[in-house]
Coordinates of C-alpha atoms and ligand atoms in Angstrom, one line a residue:
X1 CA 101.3 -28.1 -0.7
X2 CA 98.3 -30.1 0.5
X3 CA 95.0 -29.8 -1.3
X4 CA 92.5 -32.7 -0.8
X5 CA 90.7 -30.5 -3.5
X6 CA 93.4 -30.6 -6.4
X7 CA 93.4 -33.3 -9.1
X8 CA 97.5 -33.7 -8.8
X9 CA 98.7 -36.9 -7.2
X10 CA 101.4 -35.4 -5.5
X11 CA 99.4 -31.9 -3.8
X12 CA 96.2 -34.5 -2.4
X13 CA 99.0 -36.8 -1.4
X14 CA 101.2 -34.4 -0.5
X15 CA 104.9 -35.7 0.8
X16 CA 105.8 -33.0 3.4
X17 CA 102.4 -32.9 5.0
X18 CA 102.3 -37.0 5.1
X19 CA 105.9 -36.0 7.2
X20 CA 104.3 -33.5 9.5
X21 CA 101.6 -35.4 10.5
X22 CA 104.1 -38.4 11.6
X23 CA 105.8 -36.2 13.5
X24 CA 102.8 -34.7 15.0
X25 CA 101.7 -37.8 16.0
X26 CA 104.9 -39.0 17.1
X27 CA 104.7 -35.8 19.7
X28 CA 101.4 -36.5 20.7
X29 CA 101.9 -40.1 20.9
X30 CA 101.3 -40.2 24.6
X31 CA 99.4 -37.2 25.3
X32 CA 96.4 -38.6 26.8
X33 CA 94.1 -35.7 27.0
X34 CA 94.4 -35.3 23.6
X35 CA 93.8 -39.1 22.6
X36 CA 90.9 -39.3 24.9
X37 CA 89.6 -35.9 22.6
X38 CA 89.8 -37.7 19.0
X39 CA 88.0 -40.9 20.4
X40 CA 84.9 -38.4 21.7
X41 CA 85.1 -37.3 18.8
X42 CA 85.1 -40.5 16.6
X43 CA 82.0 -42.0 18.3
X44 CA 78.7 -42.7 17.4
X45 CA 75.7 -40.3 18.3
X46 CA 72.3 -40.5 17.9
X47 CA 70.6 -37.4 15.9
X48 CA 67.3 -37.0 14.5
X49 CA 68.6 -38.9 11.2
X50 CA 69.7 -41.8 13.1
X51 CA 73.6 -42.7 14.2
X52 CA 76.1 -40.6 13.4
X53 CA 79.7 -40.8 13.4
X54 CA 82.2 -37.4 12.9
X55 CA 85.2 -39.5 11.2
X56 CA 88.9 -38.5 12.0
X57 CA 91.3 -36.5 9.4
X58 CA 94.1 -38.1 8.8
X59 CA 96.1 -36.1 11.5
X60 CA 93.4 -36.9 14.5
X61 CA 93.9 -40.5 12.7
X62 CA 97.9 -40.6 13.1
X63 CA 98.0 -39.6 16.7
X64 CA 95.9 -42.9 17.5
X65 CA 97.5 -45.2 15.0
X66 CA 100.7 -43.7 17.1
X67 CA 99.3 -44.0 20.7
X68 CA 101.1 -46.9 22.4
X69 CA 99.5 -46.8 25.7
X70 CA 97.8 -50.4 26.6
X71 CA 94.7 -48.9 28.4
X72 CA 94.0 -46.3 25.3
X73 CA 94.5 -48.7 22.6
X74 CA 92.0 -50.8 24.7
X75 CA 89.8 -47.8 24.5
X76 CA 90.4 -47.4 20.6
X77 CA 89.7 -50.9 20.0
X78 CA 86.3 -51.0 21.9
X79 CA 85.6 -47.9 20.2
X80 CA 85.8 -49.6 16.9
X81 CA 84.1 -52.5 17.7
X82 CA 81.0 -50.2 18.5
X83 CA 81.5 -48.3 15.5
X84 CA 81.2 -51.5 13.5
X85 CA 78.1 -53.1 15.1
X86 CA 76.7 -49.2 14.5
X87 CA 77.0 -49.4 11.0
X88 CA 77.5 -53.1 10.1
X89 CA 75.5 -54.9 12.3
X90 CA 77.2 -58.7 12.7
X91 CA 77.1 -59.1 8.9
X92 CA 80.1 -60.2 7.1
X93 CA 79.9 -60.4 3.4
X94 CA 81.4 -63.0 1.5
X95 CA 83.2 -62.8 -1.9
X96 CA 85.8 -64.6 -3.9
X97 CA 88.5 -63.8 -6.3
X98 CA 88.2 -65.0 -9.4
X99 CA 92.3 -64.7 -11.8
X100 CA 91.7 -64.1 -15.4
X101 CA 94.5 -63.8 -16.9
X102 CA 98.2 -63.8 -15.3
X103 CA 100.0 -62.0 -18.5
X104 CA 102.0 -58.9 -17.2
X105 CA 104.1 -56.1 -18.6
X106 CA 104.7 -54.7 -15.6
X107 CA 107.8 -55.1 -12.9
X108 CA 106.6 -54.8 -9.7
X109 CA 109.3 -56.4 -7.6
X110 CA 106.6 -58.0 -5.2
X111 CA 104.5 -59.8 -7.7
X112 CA 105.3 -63.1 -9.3
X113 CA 103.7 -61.8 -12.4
X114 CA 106.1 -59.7 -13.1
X115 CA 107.3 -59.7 -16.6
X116 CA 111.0 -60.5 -15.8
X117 CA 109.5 -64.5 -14.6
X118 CA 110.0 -66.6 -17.5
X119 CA 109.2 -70.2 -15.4
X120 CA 105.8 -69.0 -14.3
X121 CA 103.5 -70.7 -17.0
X122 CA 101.4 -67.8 -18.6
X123 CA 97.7 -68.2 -18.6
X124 CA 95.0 -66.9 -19.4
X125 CA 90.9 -68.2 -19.5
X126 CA 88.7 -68.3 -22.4
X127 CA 85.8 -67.7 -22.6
X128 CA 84.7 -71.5 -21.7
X129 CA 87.0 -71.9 -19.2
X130 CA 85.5 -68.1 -17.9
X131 CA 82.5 -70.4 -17.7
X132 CA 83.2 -73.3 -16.2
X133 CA 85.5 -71.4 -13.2
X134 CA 81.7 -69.6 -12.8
X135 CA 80.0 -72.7 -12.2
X136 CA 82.4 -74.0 -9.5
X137 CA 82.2 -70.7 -7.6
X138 CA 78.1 -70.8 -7.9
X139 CA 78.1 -74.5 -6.9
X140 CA 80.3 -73.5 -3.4
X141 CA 77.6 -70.4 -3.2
X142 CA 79.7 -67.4 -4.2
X143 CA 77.2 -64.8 -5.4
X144 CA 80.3 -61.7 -5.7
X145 CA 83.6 -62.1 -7.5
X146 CA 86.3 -59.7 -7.4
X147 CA 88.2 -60.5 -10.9
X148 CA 91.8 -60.3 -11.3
X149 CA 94.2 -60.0 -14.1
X150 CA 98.0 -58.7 -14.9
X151 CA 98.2 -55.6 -16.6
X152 CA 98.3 -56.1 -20.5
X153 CA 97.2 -54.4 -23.3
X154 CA 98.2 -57.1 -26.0
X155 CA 96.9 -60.1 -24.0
X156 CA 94.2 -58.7 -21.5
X157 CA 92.8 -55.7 -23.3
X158 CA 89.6 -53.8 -21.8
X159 CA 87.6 -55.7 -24.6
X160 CA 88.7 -59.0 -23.1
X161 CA 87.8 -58.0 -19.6
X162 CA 84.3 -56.9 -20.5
X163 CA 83.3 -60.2 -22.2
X164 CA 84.7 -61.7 -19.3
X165 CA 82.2 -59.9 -17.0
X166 CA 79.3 -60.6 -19.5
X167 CA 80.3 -64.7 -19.5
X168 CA 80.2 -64.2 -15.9
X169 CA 76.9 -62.6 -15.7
X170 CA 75.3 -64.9 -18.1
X171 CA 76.0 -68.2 -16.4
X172 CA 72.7 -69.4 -14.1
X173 CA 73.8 -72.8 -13.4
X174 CA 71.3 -74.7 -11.5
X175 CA 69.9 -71.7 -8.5
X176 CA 73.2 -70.0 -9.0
X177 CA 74.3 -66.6 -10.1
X178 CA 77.0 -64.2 -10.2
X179 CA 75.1 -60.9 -9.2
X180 CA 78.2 -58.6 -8.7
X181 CA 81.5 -58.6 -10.0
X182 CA 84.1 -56.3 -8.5
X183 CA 87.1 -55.4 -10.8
X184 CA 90.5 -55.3 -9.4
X185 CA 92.7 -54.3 -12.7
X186 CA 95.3 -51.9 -13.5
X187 CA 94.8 -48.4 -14.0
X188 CA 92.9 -47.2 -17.3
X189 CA 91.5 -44.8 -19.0
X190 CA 88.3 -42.7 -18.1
X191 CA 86.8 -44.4 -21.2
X192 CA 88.0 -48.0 -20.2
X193 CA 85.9 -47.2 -16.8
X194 CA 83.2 -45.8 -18.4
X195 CA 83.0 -49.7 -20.4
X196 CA 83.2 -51.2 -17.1
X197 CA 80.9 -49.6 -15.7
X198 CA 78.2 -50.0 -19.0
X199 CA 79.1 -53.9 -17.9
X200 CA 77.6 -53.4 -14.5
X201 CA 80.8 -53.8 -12.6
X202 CA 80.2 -53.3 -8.7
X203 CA 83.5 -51.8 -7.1
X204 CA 86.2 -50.6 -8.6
X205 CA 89.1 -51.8 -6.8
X206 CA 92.9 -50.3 -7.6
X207 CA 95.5 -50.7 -4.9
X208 CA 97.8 -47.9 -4.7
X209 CA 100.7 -50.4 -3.5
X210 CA 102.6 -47.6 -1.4
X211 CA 101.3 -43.8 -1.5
X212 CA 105.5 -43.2 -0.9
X213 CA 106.1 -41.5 -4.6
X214 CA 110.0 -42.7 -4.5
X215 CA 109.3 -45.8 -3.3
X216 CA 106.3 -46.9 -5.1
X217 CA 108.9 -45.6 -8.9
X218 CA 111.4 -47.9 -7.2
X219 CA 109.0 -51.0 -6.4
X220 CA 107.4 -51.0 -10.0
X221 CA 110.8 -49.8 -12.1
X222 CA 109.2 -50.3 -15.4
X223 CA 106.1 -50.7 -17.8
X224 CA 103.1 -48.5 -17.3
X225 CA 102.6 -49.2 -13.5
X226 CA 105.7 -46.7 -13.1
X227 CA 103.9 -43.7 -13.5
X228 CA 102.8 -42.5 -10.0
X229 CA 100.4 -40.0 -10.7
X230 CA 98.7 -41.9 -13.6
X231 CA 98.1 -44.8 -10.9
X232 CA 97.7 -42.3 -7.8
X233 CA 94.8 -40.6 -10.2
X234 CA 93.0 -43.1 -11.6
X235 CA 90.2 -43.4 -8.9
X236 CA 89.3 -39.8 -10.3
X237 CA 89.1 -41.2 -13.8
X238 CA 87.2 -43.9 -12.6
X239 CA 84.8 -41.7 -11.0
X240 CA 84.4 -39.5 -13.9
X241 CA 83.4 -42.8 -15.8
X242 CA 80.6 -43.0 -13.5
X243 CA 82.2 -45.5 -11.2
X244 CA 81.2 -44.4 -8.3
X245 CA 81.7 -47.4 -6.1
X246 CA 85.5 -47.5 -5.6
X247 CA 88.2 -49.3 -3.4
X248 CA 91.3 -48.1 -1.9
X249 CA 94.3 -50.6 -0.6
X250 CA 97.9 -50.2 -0.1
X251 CA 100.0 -53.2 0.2
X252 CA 101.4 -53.5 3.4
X253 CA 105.0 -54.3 4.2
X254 CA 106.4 -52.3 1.2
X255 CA 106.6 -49.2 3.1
X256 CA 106.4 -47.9 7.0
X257 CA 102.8 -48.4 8.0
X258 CA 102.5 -45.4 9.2
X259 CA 102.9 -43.3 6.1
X260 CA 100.5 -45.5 4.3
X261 CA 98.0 -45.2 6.6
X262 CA 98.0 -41.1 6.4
X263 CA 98.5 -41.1 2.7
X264 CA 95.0 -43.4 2.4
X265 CA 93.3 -41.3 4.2
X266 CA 94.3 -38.3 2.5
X267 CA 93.1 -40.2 -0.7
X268 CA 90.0 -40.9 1.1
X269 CA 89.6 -37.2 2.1
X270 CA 90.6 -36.1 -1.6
X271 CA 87.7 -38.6 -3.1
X272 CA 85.3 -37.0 -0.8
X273 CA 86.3 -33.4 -1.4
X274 CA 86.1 -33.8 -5.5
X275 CA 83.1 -36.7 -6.0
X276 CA 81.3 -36.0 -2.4
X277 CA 81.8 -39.4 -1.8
X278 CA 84.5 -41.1 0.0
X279 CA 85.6 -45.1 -0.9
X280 CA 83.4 -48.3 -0.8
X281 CA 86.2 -50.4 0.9
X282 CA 89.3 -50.3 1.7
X283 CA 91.6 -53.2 1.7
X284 CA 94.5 -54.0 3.8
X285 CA 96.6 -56.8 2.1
X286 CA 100.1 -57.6 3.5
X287 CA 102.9 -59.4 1.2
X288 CA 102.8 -62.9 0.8
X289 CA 105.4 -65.5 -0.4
X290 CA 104.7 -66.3 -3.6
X291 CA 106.8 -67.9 -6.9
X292 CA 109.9 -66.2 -6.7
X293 CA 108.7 -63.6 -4.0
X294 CA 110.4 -63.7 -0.5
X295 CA 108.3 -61.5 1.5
X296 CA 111.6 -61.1 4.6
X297 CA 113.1 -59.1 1.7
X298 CA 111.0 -56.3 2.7
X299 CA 111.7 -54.8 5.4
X300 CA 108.7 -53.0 6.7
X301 CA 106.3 -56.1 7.6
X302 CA 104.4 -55.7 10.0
X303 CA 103.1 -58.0 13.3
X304 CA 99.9 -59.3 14.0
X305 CA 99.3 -56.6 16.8
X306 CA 100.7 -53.9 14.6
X307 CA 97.9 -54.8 11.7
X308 CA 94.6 -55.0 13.8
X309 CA 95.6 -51.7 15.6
X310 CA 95.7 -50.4 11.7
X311 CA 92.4 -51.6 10.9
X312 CA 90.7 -50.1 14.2
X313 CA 92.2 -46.9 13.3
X314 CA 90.8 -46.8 9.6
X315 CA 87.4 -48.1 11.2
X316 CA 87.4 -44.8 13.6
X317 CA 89.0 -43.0 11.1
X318 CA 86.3 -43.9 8.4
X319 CA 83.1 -45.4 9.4
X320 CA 81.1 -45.9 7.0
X321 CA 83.8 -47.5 4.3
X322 CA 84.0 -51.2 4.0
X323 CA 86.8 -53.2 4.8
X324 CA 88.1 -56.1 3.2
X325 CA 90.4 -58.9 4.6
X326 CA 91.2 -61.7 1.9
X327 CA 92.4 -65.5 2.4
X328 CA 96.0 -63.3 2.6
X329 CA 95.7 -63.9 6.3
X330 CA 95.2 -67.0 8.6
X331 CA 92.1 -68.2 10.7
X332 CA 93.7 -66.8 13.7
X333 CA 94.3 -63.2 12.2
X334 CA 91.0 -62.9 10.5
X335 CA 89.2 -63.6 13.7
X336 CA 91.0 -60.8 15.6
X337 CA 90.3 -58.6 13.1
X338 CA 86.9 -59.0 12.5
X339 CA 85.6 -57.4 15.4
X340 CA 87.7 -54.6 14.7
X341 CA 86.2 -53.1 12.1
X342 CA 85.7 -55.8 9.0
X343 CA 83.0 -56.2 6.5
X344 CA 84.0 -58.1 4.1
X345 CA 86.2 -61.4 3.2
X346 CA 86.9 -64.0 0.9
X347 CA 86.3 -67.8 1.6
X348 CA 87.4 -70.8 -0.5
X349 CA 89.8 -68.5 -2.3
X350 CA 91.9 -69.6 -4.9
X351 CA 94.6 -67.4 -6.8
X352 CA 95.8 -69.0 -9.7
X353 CA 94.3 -68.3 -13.1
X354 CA 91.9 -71.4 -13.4
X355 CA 92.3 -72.6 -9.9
X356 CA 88.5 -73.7 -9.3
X357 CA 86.5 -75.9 -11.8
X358 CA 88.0 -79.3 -11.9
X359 CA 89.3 -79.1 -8.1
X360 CA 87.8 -80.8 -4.9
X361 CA 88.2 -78.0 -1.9
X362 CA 91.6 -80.0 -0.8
X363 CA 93.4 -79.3 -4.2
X364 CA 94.8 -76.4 -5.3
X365 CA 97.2 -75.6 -8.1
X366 CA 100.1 -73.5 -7.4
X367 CA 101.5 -73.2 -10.6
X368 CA 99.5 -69.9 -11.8
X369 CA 99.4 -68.7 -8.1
X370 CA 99.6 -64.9 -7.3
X371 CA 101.3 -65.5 -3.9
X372 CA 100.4 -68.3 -0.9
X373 CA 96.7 -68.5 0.7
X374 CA 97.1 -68.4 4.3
X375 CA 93.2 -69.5 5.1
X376 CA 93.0 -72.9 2.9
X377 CA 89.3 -73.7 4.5
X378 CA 86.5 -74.1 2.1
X379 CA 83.5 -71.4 1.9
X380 CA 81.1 -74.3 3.8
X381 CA 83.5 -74.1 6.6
X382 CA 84.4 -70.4 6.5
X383 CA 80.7 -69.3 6.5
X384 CA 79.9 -72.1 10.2
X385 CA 83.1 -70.3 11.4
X386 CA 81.7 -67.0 11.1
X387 CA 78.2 -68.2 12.2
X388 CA 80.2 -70.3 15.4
X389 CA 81.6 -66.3 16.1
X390 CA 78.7 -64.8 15.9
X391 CA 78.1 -63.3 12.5
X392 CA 75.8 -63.2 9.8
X393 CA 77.6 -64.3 6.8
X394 CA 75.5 -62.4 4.0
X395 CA 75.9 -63.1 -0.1
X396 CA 74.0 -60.2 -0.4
X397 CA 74.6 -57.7 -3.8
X398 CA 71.5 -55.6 -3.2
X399 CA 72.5 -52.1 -2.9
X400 CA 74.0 -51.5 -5.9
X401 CA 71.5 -53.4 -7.7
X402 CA 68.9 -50.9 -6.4
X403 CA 71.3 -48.4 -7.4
X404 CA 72.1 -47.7 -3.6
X405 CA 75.8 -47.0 -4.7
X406 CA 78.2 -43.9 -4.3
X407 CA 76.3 -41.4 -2.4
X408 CA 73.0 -42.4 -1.9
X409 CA 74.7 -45.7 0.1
X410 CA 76.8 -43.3 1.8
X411 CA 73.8 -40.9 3.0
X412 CA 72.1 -44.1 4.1
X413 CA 74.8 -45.8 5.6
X414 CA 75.8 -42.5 7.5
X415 CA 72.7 -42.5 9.0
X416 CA 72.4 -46.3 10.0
X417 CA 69.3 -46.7 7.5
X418 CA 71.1 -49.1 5.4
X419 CA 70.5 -51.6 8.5
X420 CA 66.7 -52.1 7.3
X421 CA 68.1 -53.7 4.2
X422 CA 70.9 -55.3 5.1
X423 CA 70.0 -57.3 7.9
X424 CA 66.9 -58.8 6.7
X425 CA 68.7 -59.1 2.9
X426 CA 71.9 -60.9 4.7
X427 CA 69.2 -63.6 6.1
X428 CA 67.6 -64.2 3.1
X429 CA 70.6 -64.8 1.1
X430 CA 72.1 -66.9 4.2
X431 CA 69.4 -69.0 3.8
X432 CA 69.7 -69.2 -0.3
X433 CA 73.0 -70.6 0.8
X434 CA 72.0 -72.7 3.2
X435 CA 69.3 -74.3 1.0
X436 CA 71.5 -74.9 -2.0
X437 CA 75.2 -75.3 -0.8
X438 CA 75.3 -75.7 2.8
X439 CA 76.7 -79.0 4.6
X440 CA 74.1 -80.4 7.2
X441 CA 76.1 -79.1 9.7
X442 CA 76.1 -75.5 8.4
X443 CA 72.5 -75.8 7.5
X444 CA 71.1 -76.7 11.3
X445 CA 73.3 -73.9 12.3
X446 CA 72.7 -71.4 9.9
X447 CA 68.6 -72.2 10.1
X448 CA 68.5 -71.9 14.0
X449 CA 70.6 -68.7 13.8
X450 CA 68.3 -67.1 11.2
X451 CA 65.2 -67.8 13.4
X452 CA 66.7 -66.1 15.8
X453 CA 67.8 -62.8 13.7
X454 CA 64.4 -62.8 12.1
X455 CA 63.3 -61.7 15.4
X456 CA 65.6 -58.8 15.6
X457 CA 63.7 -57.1 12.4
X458 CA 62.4 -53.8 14.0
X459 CA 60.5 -52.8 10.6
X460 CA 57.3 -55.1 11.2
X461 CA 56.8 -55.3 7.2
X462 CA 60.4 -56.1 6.5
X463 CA 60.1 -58.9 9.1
X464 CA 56.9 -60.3 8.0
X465 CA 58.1 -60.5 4.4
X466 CA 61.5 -61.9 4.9
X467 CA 60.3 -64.4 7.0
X468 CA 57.6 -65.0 4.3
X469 CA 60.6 -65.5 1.9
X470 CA 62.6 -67.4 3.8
X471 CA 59.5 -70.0 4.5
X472 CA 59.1 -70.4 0.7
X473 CA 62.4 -70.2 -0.4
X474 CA 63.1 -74.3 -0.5
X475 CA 60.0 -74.3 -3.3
X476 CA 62.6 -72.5 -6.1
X477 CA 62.2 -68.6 -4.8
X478 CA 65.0 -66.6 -5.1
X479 CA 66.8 -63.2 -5.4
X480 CA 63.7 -61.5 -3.3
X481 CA 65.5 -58.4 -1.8
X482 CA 65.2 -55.4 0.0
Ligands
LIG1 N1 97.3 -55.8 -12.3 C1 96.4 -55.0 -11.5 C2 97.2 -53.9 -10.8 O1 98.3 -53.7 -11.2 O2 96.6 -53.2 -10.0 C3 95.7 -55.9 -10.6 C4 96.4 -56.3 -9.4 S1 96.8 -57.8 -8.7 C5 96.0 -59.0 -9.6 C6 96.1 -57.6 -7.2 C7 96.9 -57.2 -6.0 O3 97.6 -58.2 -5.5 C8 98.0 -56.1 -6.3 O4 97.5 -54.9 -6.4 C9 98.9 -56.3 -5.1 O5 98.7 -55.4 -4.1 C10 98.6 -57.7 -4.6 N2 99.8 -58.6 -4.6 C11 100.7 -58.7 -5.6 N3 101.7 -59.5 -5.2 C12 101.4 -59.9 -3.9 C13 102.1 -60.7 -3.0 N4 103.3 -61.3 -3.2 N5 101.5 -60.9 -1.8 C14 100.3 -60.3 -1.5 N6 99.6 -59.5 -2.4 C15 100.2 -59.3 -3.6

């Protein structure tokens, strides 16, 4: 029976009302009146706090993600695109991935790290080599890092991971830092997130694989991944820990989209109906080929079309969550997303354990490799692509450094206030970049577009004093934020 409210895996994401809503919205697929309802619904209003947005449940949600009429899905799209600039402006934050430690017990059938792989070398960093992987992503300009690892207790235990985080955070090589690092490891213990989050960690980032209960025991047969609940709750543990930043993700092509998509918003739901606040992000990864992976063994990937119609739907659906899109997907993908609905992506990516210091931006090693990056460009070229679009790329890590995480972000976000720090904070670490990393090309782009945005600063102080910042920044200022 479903209850967002309970604390059991299988009643918040509850089977038989995952299958009622697919038929409901397999009814309603064409019933226009109804469609044209949820998207009045979905969009922004002004009220005396600032822009609002109602959010869909996962049923109003469905019907759209259903909906296969042209001029409607035109509708939805637009819809997200003005939800987007509503809350996220034309920023795009940039982050990178950063593999620890590829040791696995677990099976998951779609992961090359899967413990059954004996030719895939084993690896994992020490402490120095932590170190020097830091220093290359600082000297391409990553400020955020979203580290990786297998699941191990013997090799990769919590301990490891934490003096991992502290090596990172310790590392100021020439104007660079590390000023938030996402964790992205297997399910733990509420104590195990309580030491993460004593480390500073940002987000908490767990993908739930598939929310399909028989599918998911199938797709990770053995080690501790197999338990479904343990993995389906462990966003609860990690906000009892005081997380309180988390990130949802389910990996697409292992299941039918369409169940995924209503059992993550019913997780959503479920973390906003226990903690009072829903996720930071939510990610949308699709398989990739990888070591012995053949992604055509699956059989429910999904098209192009079929995956930006998913993120507009999640951008209605949830407005004020972040959205990732990694290196995963191609130049050509990621631009037709973006509009849609995406706040966040990677640039310069590499997913091997050890895949960045030593290497010029054309190598990359594909022994350690989680699966095959689809956008090989380097972050310089990634962030004059974004800037060529349109956007802002921003390295900012303010908010939760100002401890504007869980629900105080959300209340601001939900009420577009979060735009007075975001904006000016995403030009002033645009120009850090700029200043330190940039190509001359980026540079003369990136400068003439922040004169521009400067001027876009409603708050008269915030302007003055970015601009201030930004004047003085080439004399050694930075980290000045909002
Ligand atoms: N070991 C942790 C866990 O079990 O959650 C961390 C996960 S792993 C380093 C990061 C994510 O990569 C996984 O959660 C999975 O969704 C994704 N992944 C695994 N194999 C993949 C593949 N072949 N293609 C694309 N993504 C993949």
């Amino acid at each position: 029976m479903y209850d967002p409210k309970s604390l059991k895996a299988e009643e918040f994401i509850d089977h038989a009302e995952i299958l009622e809503t697919l038929d409901y919205a397999e009814k309603n697929k064409n019933n226009k009146e109804l469609i044209e309802q949820i998207l009045e619904k979905a969009r922004p209003r002004k009220t005396a706090r600032g822009t609002e947005c109602a959010g869909l449940s996962h049923r109003e949600a469905s019907v759209l993600l259903a909906c296969e009429d042209p001029e409607l899905i035109c509708k939805m799209y637009t819809l997200a695109e003005e939800i987007k600039k509503a809350f996220y402006g034309n920023r795009i934050v940039m982050f990178a991935p950063l593999y620890l430690s590829n040791y696995c017990v677990n099976k998951c059938v779609y992961c090359p790290y899967h413990n059954q792989n004996h030719h895939i070398p084993r690896k994992k960093l020490t402490l120095e080599e932590v170190a020097k992987e830091v220093i290359a992503l600082q000297d391409m300009g990553h400020k955020r890092l979203a580290i990786e690892a297998g699941e191990d207790p013997v090799n990769n235990p919590i301990e490891y991971i934490l003096e991992c985080i502290n090596t990172i955070y310790s590392i100021k090589h020439k104007n660079g830092a590390i000023r938030r690092v996402n964790v992205n490891i297997a399910a733990t213990t509420v104590e195990n997130y309580r030491k993460l989050k004593e480390a500073g960690i940002g987000t908490y980032i767990l993908f739930q694989e598939t929310y399909h209960k028989e599918s998911y025991e199938t797709l990770h047969p053995a080690g501790p991944k197999h338990n479904y609940a343990y993995h389906t709750e462990a966003m609860d543990r990690a906000m009892d820990g005081g997380i309180d930043d988390v990130g949802l993700g389910v990996l697409f092509g292992l299941e039918l989209y369409k169940y995924e998509f209503a059992g993550l918003l019913m997780h959503a739901e479920h973390l906003e109906a226990v903690h009072g606040v829903g996720p930071h992000t939510i990610s949308v990864p699709r398989i990739k080929r990888a070591d012995d992976i053949d992604p055509t063994v699956f059989d429910n990937g999904i098209d192009d079309d079929t995956f930006a119609k998913i993120i507009a739907c999640i951008r209605i659906a949830v407005p004020y969550t972040g959205m990732i899109v990694s290196t995963r997907e191609s130049e050509a993908c990621r631009n037709k997303v973006l509009s849609l609905g995406i706040s966040q992506i990677s640039g310069g990516s590499r997913t091997s354990v050890g895949g960045y210091a030593g290497y010029t931006p054309e190598e990359r090693p594909h022994d350690t490799e989680q699966f095959d990056v689809s956008d090989q460009r380097s972050l310089d070229e990634v962030v004059r692509w974004l800037m060529e679009l349109g956007y802002i790329p921003s390295f900012c890590t303010a908010c939760y450094r100002e401890g504007r995480t869980g629900d105080r972000f959300m209340s601001l976000c939900k009420t577009g206030q979060i735009q007075n720090c975001c904006h000016p904070n995403a030009l002033m670490t645009l120009k850090e970049f700029l200043e330190d990393y940039a190509s001359p090309e980026t540079k003369a782009l990136g400068e003439k577009l922040i004169t521009e945005e400067l001027k876009t600063i409603p708050n008269e102080k915030a302007r003055r004093l970015a601009t201030e910042y930004i004047e003085n920044i080439h004399e050694g200022k930075r980290d000045f934020r909002f």
